[in-house]
């Protein structure tokens, strides 16, 4: 079984190298057996993709560490692997930092709910917990994920109780009758045996500001709604359907789409974000290489920190020969931008298994990124 070899590698290399695990599994019993007992190295990510149909039944008192996550569905390896490398190389999202932050947040959160009266009805206790947790320690989406362990977009009684207990055992020791009452209150209907994701999140939104008066509550909800509104490239799903034929004018349209803050330059993060919306995940190093290329023949000096960004002249120099009538032109362009060898030499991929689609995807990643890849199959 591939996971046994993979876990052996984690154990053997975890003390000397940063090892990350991507596990694709359709057998719930394997996940239920291994996940609660494995000690995941804090310096790496453990991303477990469950593709089975039956719900997972993990111990009610089990908590996934901050650097491990169970995700329902199959990974897009050509997006996931570059993003994983990028997050670590840039130190934007290091596993050990997340674990430390989670521990600190957990301690702070426990202190923040110490004064909640257990004599209050369960629904009021839950509202108080939500108002002190969401936005300060985690997002609504992260909060919901703690409950929906089988990721079927609904919550049963056992999932609700398990999730509540993970936040506070003191506040949520509930009888069957109290649990039923709470489910009805959350869903805002009677006789509930399943709470939909929409109902649960609506309840969370209503509970966010239960400590405030109505005026403050409405003002903050409107502010939060505007902050959550996603920025997006106009019609990026269809590509840029530009009617003009002048290349410089075309590129000016695209430049303005990329320049989200409107400061007249495109930062590395803006370039990464824009390409992600085109369906191409590029690493920070790829963006840096592209930006350095844009400065050839320019009078501007490019700082080593890459904080300066590129103006329209550099952007035009970079993309003047690229077909931008559809997103594929930009995607193809970045497919040719290789990571620096100093980065790729530090990375390697090992696949423990024999699935042809996975091997093909990893071979593609290896070729595109310049990262070494080896496959260990079990067809002896």
PDB file of N, CA and C in Angstrom, residues 107-157:
ATOM      1  N   UNK A 107      -5.272  29.170  22.511  1.00  0.00           N
ATOM      2  CA  UNK A 107      -5.164  29.628  23.900  1.00  0.00           C
ATOM      3  C   UNK A 107      -5.917  30.944  24.100  1.00  0.00           C
ATOM      4  N   UNK A 108      -5.774  31.857  23.143  1.00  0.00           N
ATOM      5  CA  UNK A 108      -6.460  33.151  23.254  1.00  0.00           C
ATOM      6  C   UNK A 108      -7.970  32.971  23.179  1.00  0.00           C
ATOM      7  N   UNK A 109      -8.406  32.064  22.295  1.00  0.00           N
ATOM      8  CA  UNK A 109      -9.841  31.829  22.147  1.00  0.00           C
ATOM      9  C   UNK A 109     -10.438  31.246  23.424  1.00  0.00           C
ATOM     10  N   UNK A 110      -9.734  30.294  24.028  1.00  0.00           N
ATOM     11  CA  UNK A 110     -10.235  29.694  25.269  1.00  0.00           C
ATOM     12  C   UNK A 110     -10.398  30.747  26.357  1.00  0.00           C
ATOM     13  N   UNK A 111      -9.461  31.681  26.406  1.00  0.00           N
ATOM     14  CA  UNK A 111      -9.568  32.754  27.392  1.00  0.00           C
ATOM     15  C   UNK A 111     -10.756  33.659  27.085  1.00  0.00           C
ATOM     16  N   UNK A 112     -11.044  33.855  25.793  1.00  0.00           N
ATOM     17  CA  UNK A 112     -12.104  34.799  25.413  1.00  0.00           C
ATOM     18  C   UNK A 112     -13.500  34.274  25.707  1.00  0.00           C
ATOM     19  N   UNK A 113     -13.644  32.950  25.883  1.00  0.00           N
ATOM     20  CA  UNK A 113     -14.986  32.396  26.125  1.00  0.00           C
ATOM     21  C   UNK A 113     -15.165  31.906  27.563  1.00  0.00           C
ATOM     22  N   UNK A 114     -14.192  32.203  28.411  1.00  0.00           N
ATOM     23  CA  UNK A 114     -14.272  31.736  29.800  1.00  0.00           C
ATOM     24  C   UNK A 114     -15.481  32.294  30.540  1.00  0.00           C
ATOM     25  N   UNK A 115     -15.940  33.488  30.135  1.00  0.00           N
ATOM     26  CA  UNK A 115     -17.017  34.130  30.883  1.00  0.00           C
ATOM     27  C   UNK A 115     -18.405  33.780  30.361  1.00  0.00           C
ATOM     28  N   UNK A 116     -18.505  32.931  29.341  1.00  0.00           N
ATOM     29  CA  UNK A 116     -19.823  32.557  28.817  1.00  0.00           C
ATOM     30  C   UNK A 116     -20.519  31.642  29.819  1.00  0.00           C
ATOM     31  N   UNK A 117     -21.734  32.004  30.159  1.00  0.00           N
ATOM     32  CA  UNK A 117     -22.491  31.297  31.198  1.00  0.00           C
ATOM     33  C   UNK A 117     -23.069  30.002  30.635  1.00  0.00           C
ATOM     34  N   UNK A 118     -22.740  28.887  31.261  1.00  0.00           N
ATOM     35  CA  UNK A 118     -23.226  27.590  30.803  1.00  0.00           C
ATOM     36  C   UNK A 118     -24.722  27.425  31.050  1.00  0.00           C
ATOM     37  N   UNK A 119     -25.304  28.306  31.871  1.00  0.00           N
ATOM     38  CA  UNK A 119     -26.740  28.225  32.144  1.00  0.00           C
ATOM     39  C   UNK A 119     -27.574  28.772  30.987  1.00  0.00           C
ATOM     40  N   UNK A 120     -26.950  29.476  30.060  1.00  0.00           N
ATOM     41  CA  UNK A 120     -27.683  29.986  28.903  1.00  0.00           C
ATOM     42  C   UNK A 120     -28.111  28.832  27.996  1.00  0.00           C
ATOM     43  N   UNK A 121     -29.177  29.024  27.214  1.00  0.00           N
ATOM     44  CA  UNK A 121     -29.565  27.998  26.244  1.00  0.00           C
ATOM     45  C   UNK A 121     -28.414  27.706  25.278  1.00  0.00           C
ATOM     46  N   UNK A 122     -28.312  26.474  24.783  1.00  0.00           N
ATOM     47  CA  UNK A 122     -27.211  26.119  23.875  1.00  0.00           C
ATOM     48  C   UNK A 122     -27.088  27.045  22.670  1.00  0.00           C
ATOM     49  N   UNK A 123     -28.226  27.481  22.106  1.00  0.00           N
ATOM     50  CA  UNK A 123     -28.154  28.334  20.925  1.00  0.00           C
ATOM     51  C   UNK A 123     -27.518  29.680  21.260  1.00  0.00           C
ATOM     52  N   UNK A 124     -27.782  30.201  22.461  1.00  0.00           N
ATOM     53  CA  UNK A 124     -27.172  31.472  22.863  1.00  0.00           C
ATOM     54  C   UNK A 124     -25.681  31.300  23.132  1.00  0.00           C
ATOM     55  N   UNK A 125     -25.322  30.162  23.710  1.00  0.00           N
ATOM     56  CA  UNK A 125     -23.900  29.891  23.932  1.00  0.00           C
ATOM     57  C   UNK A 125     -23.161  29.828  22.594  1.00  0.00           C
ATOM     58  N   UNK A 126     -23.783  29.159  21.620  1.00  0.00           N
ATOM     59  CA  UNK A 126     -23.153  29.033  20.309  1.00  0.00           C
ATOM     60  C   UNK A 126     -23.014  30.402  19.644  1.00  0.00           C
ATOM     61  N   UNK A 127     -24.036  31.230  19.763  1.00  0.00           N
ATOM     62  CA  UNK A 127     -23.953  32.573  19.175  1.00  0.00           C
ATOM     63  C   UNK A 127     -22.809  33.376  19.802  1.00  0.00           C
ATOM     64  N   UNK A 128     -22.639  33.255  21.101  1.00  0.00           N
ATOM     65  CA  UNK A 128     -21.557  33.971  21.779  1.00  0.00           C
ATOM     66  C   UNK A 128     -20.191  33.472  21.310  1.00  0.00           C
ATOM     67  N   UNK A 129     -20.068  32.157  21.155  1.00  0.00           N
ATOM     68  CA  UNK A 129     -18.805  31.589  20.672  1.00  0.00           C
ATOM     69  C   UNK A 129     -18.499  32.108  19.271  1.00  0.00           C
ATOM     70  N   UNK A 130     -19.510  32.101  18.410  1.00  0.00           N
ATOM     71  CA  UNK A 130     -19.320  32.570  17.031  1.00  0.00           C
ATOM     72  C   UNK A 130     -18.888  34.030  17.008  1.00  0.00           C
ATOM     73  N   UNK A 131     -19.538  34.856  17.819  1.00  0.00           N
ATOM     74  CA  UNK A 131     -19.242  36.292  17.804  1.00  0.00           C
ATOM     75  C   UNK A 131     -17.817  36.586  18.253  1.00  0.00           C
ATOM     76  N   UNK A 132     -17.243  35.697  19.067  1.00  0.00           N
ATOM     77  CA  UNK A 132     -15.887  35.932  19.569  1.00  0.00           C
ATOM     78  C   UNK A 132     -14.822  35.185  18.773  1.00  0.00           C
ATOM     79  N   UNK A 133     -15.274  34.269  17.932  1.00  0.00           N
ATOM     80  CA  UNK A 133     -14.333  33.430  17.186  1.00  0.00           C
ATOM     81  C   UNK A 133     -14.146  33.894  15.745  1.00  0.00           C
ATOM     82  N   UNK A 134     -15.263  34.068  15.034  1.00  0.00           N
ATOM     83  CA  UNK A 134     -15.195  34.374  13.607  1.00  0.00           C
ATOM     84  C   UNK A 134     -14.639  35.782  13.399  1.00  0.00           C
ATOM     85  N   UNK A 135     -13.703  35.890  12.484  1.00  0.00           N
ATOM     86  CA  UNK A 135     -13.118  37.184  12.158  1.00  0.00           C
ATOM     87  C   UNK A 135     -11.917  37.532  13.008  1.00  0.00           C
ATOM     88  N   UNK A 136     -11.855  36.959  14.218  1.00  0.00           N
ATOM     89  CA  UNK A 136     -10.710  37.207  15.091  1.00  0.00           C
ATOM     90  C   UNK A 136      -9.702  36.075  15.000  1.00  0.00           C
ATOM     91  N   UNK A 137     -10.213  34.843  14.999  1.00  0.00           N
ATOM     92  CA  UNK A 137      -9.321  33.689  14.985  1.00  0.00           C
ATOM     93  C   UNK A 137      -9.418  32.890  13.680  1.00  0.00           C
ATOM     94  N   UNK A 138     -10.624  32.713  13.157  1.00  0.00           N
ATOM     95  CA  UNK A 138     -10.799  31.972  11.909  1.00  0.00           C
ATOM     96  C   UNK A 138     -11.916  32.615  11.091  1.00  0.00           C
ATOM     97  N   UNK A 139     -12.037  32.174   9.835  1.00  0.00           N
ATOM     98  CA  UNK A 139     -13.097  32.666   8.962  1.00  0.00           C
ATOM     99  C   UNK A 139     -14.335  31.778   9.089  1.00  0.00           C
ATOM    100  N   UNK A 140     -15.438  32.242   8.525  1.00  0.00           N
ATOM    101  CA  UNK A 140     -16.665  31.437   8.529  1.00  0.00           C
ATOM    102  C   UNK A 140     -16.440  30.112   7.817  1.00  0.00           C
ATOM    103  N   UNK A 141     -15.718  30.148   6.704  1.00  0.00           N
ATOM    104  CA  UNK A 141     -15.462  28.927   5.939  1.00  0.00           C
ATOM    105  C   UNK A 141     -14.652  27.931   6.759  1.00  0.00           C
ATOM    106  N   UNK A 142     -13.625  28.412   7.445  1.00  0.00           N
ATOM    107  CA  UNK A 142     -12.811  27.528   8.286  1.00  0.00           C
ATOM    108  C   UNK A 142     -13.632  26.975   9.445  1.00  0.00           C
ATOM    109  N   UNK A 143     -14.511  27.791   9.988  1.00  0.00           N
ATOM    110  CA  UNK A 143     -15.385  27.351  11.075  1.00  0.00           C
ATOM    111  C   UNK A 143     -16.288  26.220  10.601  1.00  0.00           C
ATOM    112  N   UNK A 144     -16.892  26.400   9.431  1.00  0.00           N
ATOM    113  CA  UNK A 144     -17.785  25.368   8.899  1.00  0.00           C
ATOM    114  C   UNK A 144     -17.024  24.073   8.613  1.00  0.00           C
ATOM    115  N   UNK A 145     -15.814  24.197   8.106  1.00  0.00           N
ATOM    116  CA  UNK A 145     -15.017  23.014   7.771  1.00  0.00           C
ATOM    117  C   UNK A 145     -14.751  22.148   8.994  1.00  0.00           C
ATOM    118  N   UNK A 146     -14.659  22.773  10.166  1.00  0.00           N
ATOM    119  CA  UNK A 146     -14.446  22.015  11.397  1.00  0.00           C
ATOM    120  C   UNK A 146     -15.610  21.063  11.681  1.00  0.00           C
ATOM    121  N   UNK A 147     -16.782  21.388  11.159  1.00  0.00           N
ATOM    122  CA  UNK A 147     -17.972  20.572  11.409  1.00  0.00           C
ATOM    123  C   UNK A 147     -18.201  19.538  10.302  1.00  0.00           C
ATOM    124  N   UNK A 148     -18.118  19.976   9.057  1.00  0.00           N
ATOM    125  CA  UNK A 148     -18.478  19.116   7.922  1.00  0.00           C
ATOM    126  C   UNK A 148     -17.314  18.202   7.560  1.00  0.00           C
ATOM    127  N   UNK A 149     -17.073  17.206   8.393  1.00  0.00           N
ATOM    128  CA  UNK A 149     -15.900  16.350   8.217  1.00  0.00           C
ATOM    129  C   UNK A 149     -15.993  15.462   6.981  1.00  0.00           C
ATOM    130  N   UNK A 150     -17.217  15.090   6.574  1.00  0.00           N
ATOM    131  CA  UNK A 150     -17.339  14.263   5.374  1.00  0.00           C
ATOM    132  C   UNK A 150     -17.537  15.100   4.112  1.00  0.00           C
ATOM    133  N   UNK A 151     -17.563  16.426   4.279  1.00  0.00           N
ATOM    134  CA  UNK A 151     -17.625  17.370   3.161  1.00  0.00           C
ATOM    135  C   UNK A 151     -18.778  17.078   2.201  1.00  0.00           C
ATOM    136  N   UNK A 152     -19.949  16.775   2.783  1.00  0.00           N
ATOM    137  CA  UNK A 152     -21.132  16.547   1.945  1.00  0.00           C
ATOM    138  C   UNK A 152     -22.058  17.757   1.938  1.00  0.00           C
ATOM    139  N   UNK A 153     -21.562  18.886   2.460  1.00  0.00           N
ATOM    140  CA  UNK A 153     -22.292  20.162   2.458  1.00  0.00           C
ATOM    141  C   UNK A 153     -23.549  20.128   3.329  1.00  0.00           C
ATOM    142  N   UNK A 154     -23.538  19.270   4.336  1.00  0.00           N
ATOM    143  CA  UNK A 154     -24.621  19.256   5.320  1.00  0.00           C
ATOM    144  C   UNK A 154     -24.070  18.695   6.629  1.00  0.00           C
ATOM    145  N   UNK A 155     -24.768  18.999   7.726  1.00  0.00           N
ATOM    146  CA  UNK A 155     -24.313  18.560   9.045  1.00  0.00           C
ATOM    147  C   UNK A 155     -25.382  17.719   9.718  1.00  0.00           C
ATOM    148  N   UNK A 156     -24.986  16.538  10.169  1.00  0.00           N
ATOM    149  CA  UNK A 156     -25.853  15.725  11.004  1.00  0.00           C
ATOM    150  C   UNK A 156     -25.583  16.025  12.468  1.00  0.00           C
ATOM    151  N   UNK A 157     -26.341  15.382  13.349  1.00  0.00           N
ATOM    152  CA  UNK A 157     -26.204  15.639  14.786  1.00  0.00           C
ATOM    153  C   UNK A 157     -24.808  15.289  15.289  1.00  0.00           C
TER     154      UNK A 157
END
